[in-house]
PDB file of C-alpha atoms in Angstrom:
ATOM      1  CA  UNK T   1     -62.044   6.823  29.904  1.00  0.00           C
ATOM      2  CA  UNK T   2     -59.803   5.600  32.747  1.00  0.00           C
ATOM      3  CA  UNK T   3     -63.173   5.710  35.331  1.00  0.00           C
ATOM      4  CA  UNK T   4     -64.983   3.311  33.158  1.00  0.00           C
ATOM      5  CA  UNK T   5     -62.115   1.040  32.664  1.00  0.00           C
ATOM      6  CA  UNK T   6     -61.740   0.908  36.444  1.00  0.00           C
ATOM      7  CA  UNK T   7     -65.720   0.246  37.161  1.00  0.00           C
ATOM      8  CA  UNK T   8     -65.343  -2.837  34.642  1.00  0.00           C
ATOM      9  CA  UNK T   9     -62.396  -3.827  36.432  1.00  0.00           C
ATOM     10  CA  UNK T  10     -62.459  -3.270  39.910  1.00  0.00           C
ATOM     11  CA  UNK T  11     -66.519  -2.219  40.175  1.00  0.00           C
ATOM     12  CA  UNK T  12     -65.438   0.677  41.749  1.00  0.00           C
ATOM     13  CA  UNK T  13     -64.468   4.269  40.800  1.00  0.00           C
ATOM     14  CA  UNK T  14     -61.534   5.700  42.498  1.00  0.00           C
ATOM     15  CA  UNK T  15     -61.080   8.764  44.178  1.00  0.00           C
ATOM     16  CA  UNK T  16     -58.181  10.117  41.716  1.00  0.00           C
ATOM     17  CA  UNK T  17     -60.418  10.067  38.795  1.00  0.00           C
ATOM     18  CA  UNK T  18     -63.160  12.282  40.618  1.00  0.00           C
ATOM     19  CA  UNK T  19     -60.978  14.599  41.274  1.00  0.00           C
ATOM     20  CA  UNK T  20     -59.468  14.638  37.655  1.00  0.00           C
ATOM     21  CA  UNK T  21     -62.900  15.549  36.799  1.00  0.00           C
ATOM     22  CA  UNK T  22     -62.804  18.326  39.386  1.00  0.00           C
ATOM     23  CA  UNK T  23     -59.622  19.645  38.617  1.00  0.00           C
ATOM     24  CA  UNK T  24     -60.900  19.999  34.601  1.00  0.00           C
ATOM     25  CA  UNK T  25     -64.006  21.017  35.470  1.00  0.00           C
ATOM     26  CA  UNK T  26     -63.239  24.112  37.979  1.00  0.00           C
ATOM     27  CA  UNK T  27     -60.498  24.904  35.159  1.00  0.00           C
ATOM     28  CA  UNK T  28     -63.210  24.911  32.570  1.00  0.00           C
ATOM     29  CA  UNK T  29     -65.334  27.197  35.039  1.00  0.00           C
ATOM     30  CA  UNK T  30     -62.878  29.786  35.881  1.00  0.00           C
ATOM     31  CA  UNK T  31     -61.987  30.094  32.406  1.00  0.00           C
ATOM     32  CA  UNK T  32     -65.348  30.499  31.163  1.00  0.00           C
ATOM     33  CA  UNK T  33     -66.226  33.175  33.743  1.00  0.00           C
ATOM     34  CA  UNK T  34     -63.119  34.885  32.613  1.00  0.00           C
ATOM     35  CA  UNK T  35     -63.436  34.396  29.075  1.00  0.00           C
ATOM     36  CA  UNK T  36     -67.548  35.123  29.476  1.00  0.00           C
ATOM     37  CA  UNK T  37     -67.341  37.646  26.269  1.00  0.00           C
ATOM     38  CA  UNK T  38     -66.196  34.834  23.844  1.00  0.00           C
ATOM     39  CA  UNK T  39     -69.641  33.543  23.973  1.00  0.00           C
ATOM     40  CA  UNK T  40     -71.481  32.076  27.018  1.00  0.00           C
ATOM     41  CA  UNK T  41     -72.390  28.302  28.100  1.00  0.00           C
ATOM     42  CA  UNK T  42     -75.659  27.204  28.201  1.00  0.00           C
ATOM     43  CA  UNK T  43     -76.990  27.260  32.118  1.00  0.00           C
ATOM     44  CA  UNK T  44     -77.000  23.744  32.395  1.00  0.00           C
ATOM     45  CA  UNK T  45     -73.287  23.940  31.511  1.00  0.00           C
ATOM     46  CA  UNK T  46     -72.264  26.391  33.865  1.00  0.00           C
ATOM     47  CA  UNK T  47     -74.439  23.693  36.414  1.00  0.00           C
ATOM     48  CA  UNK T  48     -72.677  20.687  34.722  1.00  0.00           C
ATOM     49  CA  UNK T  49     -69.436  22.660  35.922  1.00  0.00           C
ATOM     50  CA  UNK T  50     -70.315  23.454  39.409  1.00  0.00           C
ATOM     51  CA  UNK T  51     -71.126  19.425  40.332  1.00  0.00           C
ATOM     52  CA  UNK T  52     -67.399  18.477  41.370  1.00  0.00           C
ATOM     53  CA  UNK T  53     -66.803  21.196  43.690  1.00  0.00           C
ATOM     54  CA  UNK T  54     -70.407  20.406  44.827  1.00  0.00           C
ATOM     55  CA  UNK T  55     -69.362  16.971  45.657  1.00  0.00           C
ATOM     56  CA  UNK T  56     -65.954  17.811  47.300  1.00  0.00           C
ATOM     57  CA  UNK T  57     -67.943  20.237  49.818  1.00  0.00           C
ATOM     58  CA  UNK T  58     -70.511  17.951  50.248  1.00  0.00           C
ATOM     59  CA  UNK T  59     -67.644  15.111  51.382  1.00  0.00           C
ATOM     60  CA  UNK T  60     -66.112  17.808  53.561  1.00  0.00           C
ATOM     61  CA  UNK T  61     -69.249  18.498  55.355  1.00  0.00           C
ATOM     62  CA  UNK T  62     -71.136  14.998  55.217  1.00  0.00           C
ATOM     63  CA  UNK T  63     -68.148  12.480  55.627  1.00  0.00           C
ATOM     64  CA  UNK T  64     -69.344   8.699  55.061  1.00  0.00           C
ATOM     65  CA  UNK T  65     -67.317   8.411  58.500  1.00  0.00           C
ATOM     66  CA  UNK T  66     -70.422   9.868  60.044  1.00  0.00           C
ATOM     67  CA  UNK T  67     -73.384   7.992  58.357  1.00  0.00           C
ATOM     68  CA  UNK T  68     -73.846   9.716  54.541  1.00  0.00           C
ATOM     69  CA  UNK T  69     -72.985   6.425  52.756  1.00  0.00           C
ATOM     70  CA  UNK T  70     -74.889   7.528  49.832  1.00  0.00           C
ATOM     71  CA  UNK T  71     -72.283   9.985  49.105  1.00  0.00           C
ATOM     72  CA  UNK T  72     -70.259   7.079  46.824  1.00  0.00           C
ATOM     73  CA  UNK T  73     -73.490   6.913  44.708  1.00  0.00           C
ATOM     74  CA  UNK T  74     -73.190  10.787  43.686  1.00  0.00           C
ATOM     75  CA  UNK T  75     -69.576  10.419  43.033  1.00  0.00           C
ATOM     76  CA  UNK T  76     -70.482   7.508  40.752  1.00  0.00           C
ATOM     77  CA  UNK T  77     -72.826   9.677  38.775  1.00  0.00           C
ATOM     78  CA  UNK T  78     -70.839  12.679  38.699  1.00  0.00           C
ATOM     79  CA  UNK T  79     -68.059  10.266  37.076  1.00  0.00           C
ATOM     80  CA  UNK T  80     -70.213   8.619  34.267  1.00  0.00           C
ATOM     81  CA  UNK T  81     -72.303  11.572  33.450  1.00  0.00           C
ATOM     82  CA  UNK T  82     -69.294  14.100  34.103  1.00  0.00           C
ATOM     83  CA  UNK T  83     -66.755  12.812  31.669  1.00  0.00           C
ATOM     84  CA  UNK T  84     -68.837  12.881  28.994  1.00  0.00           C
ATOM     85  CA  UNK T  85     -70.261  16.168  29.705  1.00  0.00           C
ATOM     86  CA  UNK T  86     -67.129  18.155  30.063  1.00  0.00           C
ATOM     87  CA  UNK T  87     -65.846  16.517  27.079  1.00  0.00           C
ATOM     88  CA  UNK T  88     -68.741  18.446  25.210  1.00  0.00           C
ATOM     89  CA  UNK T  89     -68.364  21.352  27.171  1.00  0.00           C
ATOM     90  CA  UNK T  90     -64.448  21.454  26.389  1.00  0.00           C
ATOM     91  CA  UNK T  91     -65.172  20.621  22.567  1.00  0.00           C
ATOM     92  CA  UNK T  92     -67.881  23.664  22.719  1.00  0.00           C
ATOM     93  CA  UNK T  93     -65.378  26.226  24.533  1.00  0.00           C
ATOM     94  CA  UNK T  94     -62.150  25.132  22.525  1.00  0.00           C
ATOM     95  CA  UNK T  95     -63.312  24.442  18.896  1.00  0.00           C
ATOM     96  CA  UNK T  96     -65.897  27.775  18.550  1.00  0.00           C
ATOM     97  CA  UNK T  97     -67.324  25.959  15.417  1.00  0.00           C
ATOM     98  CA  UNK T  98     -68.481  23.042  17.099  1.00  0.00           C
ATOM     99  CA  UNK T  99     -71.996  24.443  16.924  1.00  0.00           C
ATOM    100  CA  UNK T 100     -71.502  24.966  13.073  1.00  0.00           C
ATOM    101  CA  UNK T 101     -71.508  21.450  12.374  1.00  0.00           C
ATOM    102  CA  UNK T 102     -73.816  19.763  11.312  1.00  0.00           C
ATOM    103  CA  UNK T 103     -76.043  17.774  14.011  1.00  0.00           C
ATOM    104  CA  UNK T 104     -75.096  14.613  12.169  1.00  0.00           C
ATOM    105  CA  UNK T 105     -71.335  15.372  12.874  1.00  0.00           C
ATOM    106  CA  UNK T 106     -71.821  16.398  16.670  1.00  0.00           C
ATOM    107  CA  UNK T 107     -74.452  13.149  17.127  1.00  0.00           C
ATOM    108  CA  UNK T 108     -71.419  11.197  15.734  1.00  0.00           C
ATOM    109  CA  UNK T 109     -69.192  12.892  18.098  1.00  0.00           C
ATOM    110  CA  UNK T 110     -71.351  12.399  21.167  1.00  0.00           C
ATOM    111  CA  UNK T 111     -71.742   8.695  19.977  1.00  0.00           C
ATOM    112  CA  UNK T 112     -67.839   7.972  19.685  1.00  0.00           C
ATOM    113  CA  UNK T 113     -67.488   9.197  23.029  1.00  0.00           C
ATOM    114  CA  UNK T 114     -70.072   7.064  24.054  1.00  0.00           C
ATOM    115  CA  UNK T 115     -68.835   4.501  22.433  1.00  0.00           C
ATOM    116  CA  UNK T 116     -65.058   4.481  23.763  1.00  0.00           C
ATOM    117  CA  UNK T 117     -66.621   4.991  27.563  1.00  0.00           C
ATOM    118  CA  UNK T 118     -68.389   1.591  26.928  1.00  0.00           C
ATOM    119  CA  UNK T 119     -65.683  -0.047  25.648  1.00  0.00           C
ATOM    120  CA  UNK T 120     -63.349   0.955  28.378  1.00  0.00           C
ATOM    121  CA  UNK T 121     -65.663  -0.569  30.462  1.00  0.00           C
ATOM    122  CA  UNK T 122     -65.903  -3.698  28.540  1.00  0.00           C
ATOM    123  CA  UNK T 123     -61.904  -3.545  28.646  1.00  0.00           C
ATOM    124  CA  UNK T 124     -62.241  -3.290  32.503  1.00  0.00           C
ATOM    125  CA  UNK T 125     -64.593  -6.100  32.967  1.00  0.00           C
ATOM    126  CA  UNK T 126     -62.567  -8.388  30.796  1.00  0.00           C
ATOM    127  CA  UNK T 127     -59.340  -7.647  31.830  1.00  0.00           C
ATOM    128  CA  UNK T 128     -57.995 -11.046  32.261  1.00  0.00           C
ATOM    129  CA  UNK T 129     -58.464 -11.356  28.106  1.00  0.00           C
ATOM    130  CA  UNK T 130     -55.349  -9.245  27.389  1.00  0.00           C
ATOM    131  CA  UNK T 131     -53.767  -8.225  31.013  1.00  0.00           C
ATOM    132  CA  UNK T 132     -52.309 -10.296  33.658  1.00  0.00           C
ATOM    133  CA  UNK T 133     -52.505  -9.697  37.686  1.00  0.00           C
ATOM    134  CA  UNK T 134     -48.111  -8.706  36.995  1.00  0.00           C
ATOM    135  CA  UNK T 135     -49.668  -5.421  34.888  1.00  0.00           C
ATOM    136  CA  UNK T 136     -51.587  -4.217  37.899  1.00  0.00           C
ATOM    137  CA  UNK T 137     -48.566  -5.217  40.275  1.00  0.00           C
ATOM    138  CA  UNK T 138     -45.898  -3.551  37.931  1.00  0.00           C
ATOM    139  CA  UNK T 139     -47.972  -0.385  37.203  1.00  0.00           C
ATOM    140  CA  UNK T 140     -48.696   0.305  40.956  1.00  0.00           C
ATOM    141  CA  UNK T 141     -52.276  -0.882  41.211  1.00  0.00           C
ATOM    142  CA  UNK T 142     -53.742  -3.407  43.322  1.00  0.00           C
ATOM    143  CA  UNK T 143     -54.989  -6.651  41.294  1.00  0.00           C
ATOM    144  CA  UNK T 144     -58.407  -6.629  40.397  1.00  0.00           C
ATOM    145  CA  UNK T 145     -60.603 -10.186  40.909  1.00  0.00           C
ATOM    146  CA  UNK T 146     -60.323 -12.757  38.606  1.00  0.00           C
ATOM    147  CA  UNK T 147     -57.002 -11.033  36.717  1.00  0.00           C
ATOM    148  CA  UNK T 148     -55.432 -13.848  35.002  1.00  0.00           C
ATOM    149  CA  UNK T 149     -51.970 -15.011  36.321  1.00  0.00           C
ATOM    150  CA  UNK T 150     -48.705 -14.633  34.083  1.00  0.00           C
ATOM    151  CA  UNK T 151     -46.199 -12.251  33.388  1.00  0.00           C
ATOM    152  CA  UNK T 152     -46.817  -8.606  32.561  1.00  0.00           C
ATOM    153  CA  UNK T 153     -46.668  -7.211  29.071  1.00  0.00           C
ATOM    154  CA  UNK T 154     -44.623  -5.762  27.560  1.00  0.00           C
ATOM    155  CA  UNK T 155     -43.897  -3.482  24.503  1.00  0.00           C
ATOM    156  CA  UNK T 156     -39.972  -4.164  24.289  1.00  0.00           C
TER     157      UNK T 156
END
């Protein structure tokens, strides 16, 4: 849930976490088209799938150098609605009985997921609680606003 933590604490989604969800998602796609007998995805699946390498063609052809600002907005989507999703598609292609349980177990599933994207979020936005401006230094990220001053943590 490293996208939400970084909208709560920078309001902004990065590029590398797009194309995490790219890299799983056309993974999840070319094994699913090669693995099509084991059972197929729903169509809105196989679309769910497809959105990534929509977006990365759509930044290759439409650059926001050359006036489509609205292409951060669809990246923003395809973050927040595309982690979740290919979470449940994973879950559905990886554990087969997934769609044995029952629909009290996989709403409690789709509710802890939920759940730790919000959180993550709420980690994000109140970063200066439990981080320091030294963690985003010492890790290699730029400081977010209002990160509290101090050292960095540590474990040891």
């Amino acid at each position: 849930m490293w996208p939400a933590f970084t909208l709560g604490a920078y309001g902004a989604i990065f590029f590398d976490a797009v194309l995490a969800i790219w890299a799983v998602a056309t993974a999840v796609l070319l094994s699913g088209l090669m693995l099509h007998a084991r059972g197929a995805l729903p169509w809105a699946g196989w679309v769910a799938l497809t959105l990534p390498s929509v977006w990365v063609v759509l930044a290759v052809v439409a650059p926001r150098a050359h006036g489509f600002r609205y292409l951060h907005y669809f990246e923003v989507v395809l973050t927040l609605v595309g982690a979740p999703a290919l979470a449940w598609l994973l879950s559905r292609i990886l554990l087969p009985d997934y769609a044995e349980l029952p629909e009290r177990h996989r709403l409690r599933a789709v509710a802890v997921t939920i759940a730790v994207g919000v959180l993550a979020f709420l980690l994000g936005k109140f970063n200066y609680l439990f981080l320091t401006c030294a963690d985003f230094d010492i890790s290699g990220n730029n400081t977010p606003p209002g990160c509290a001053h101090g050292p960095p943590f540590h474990l040891l």
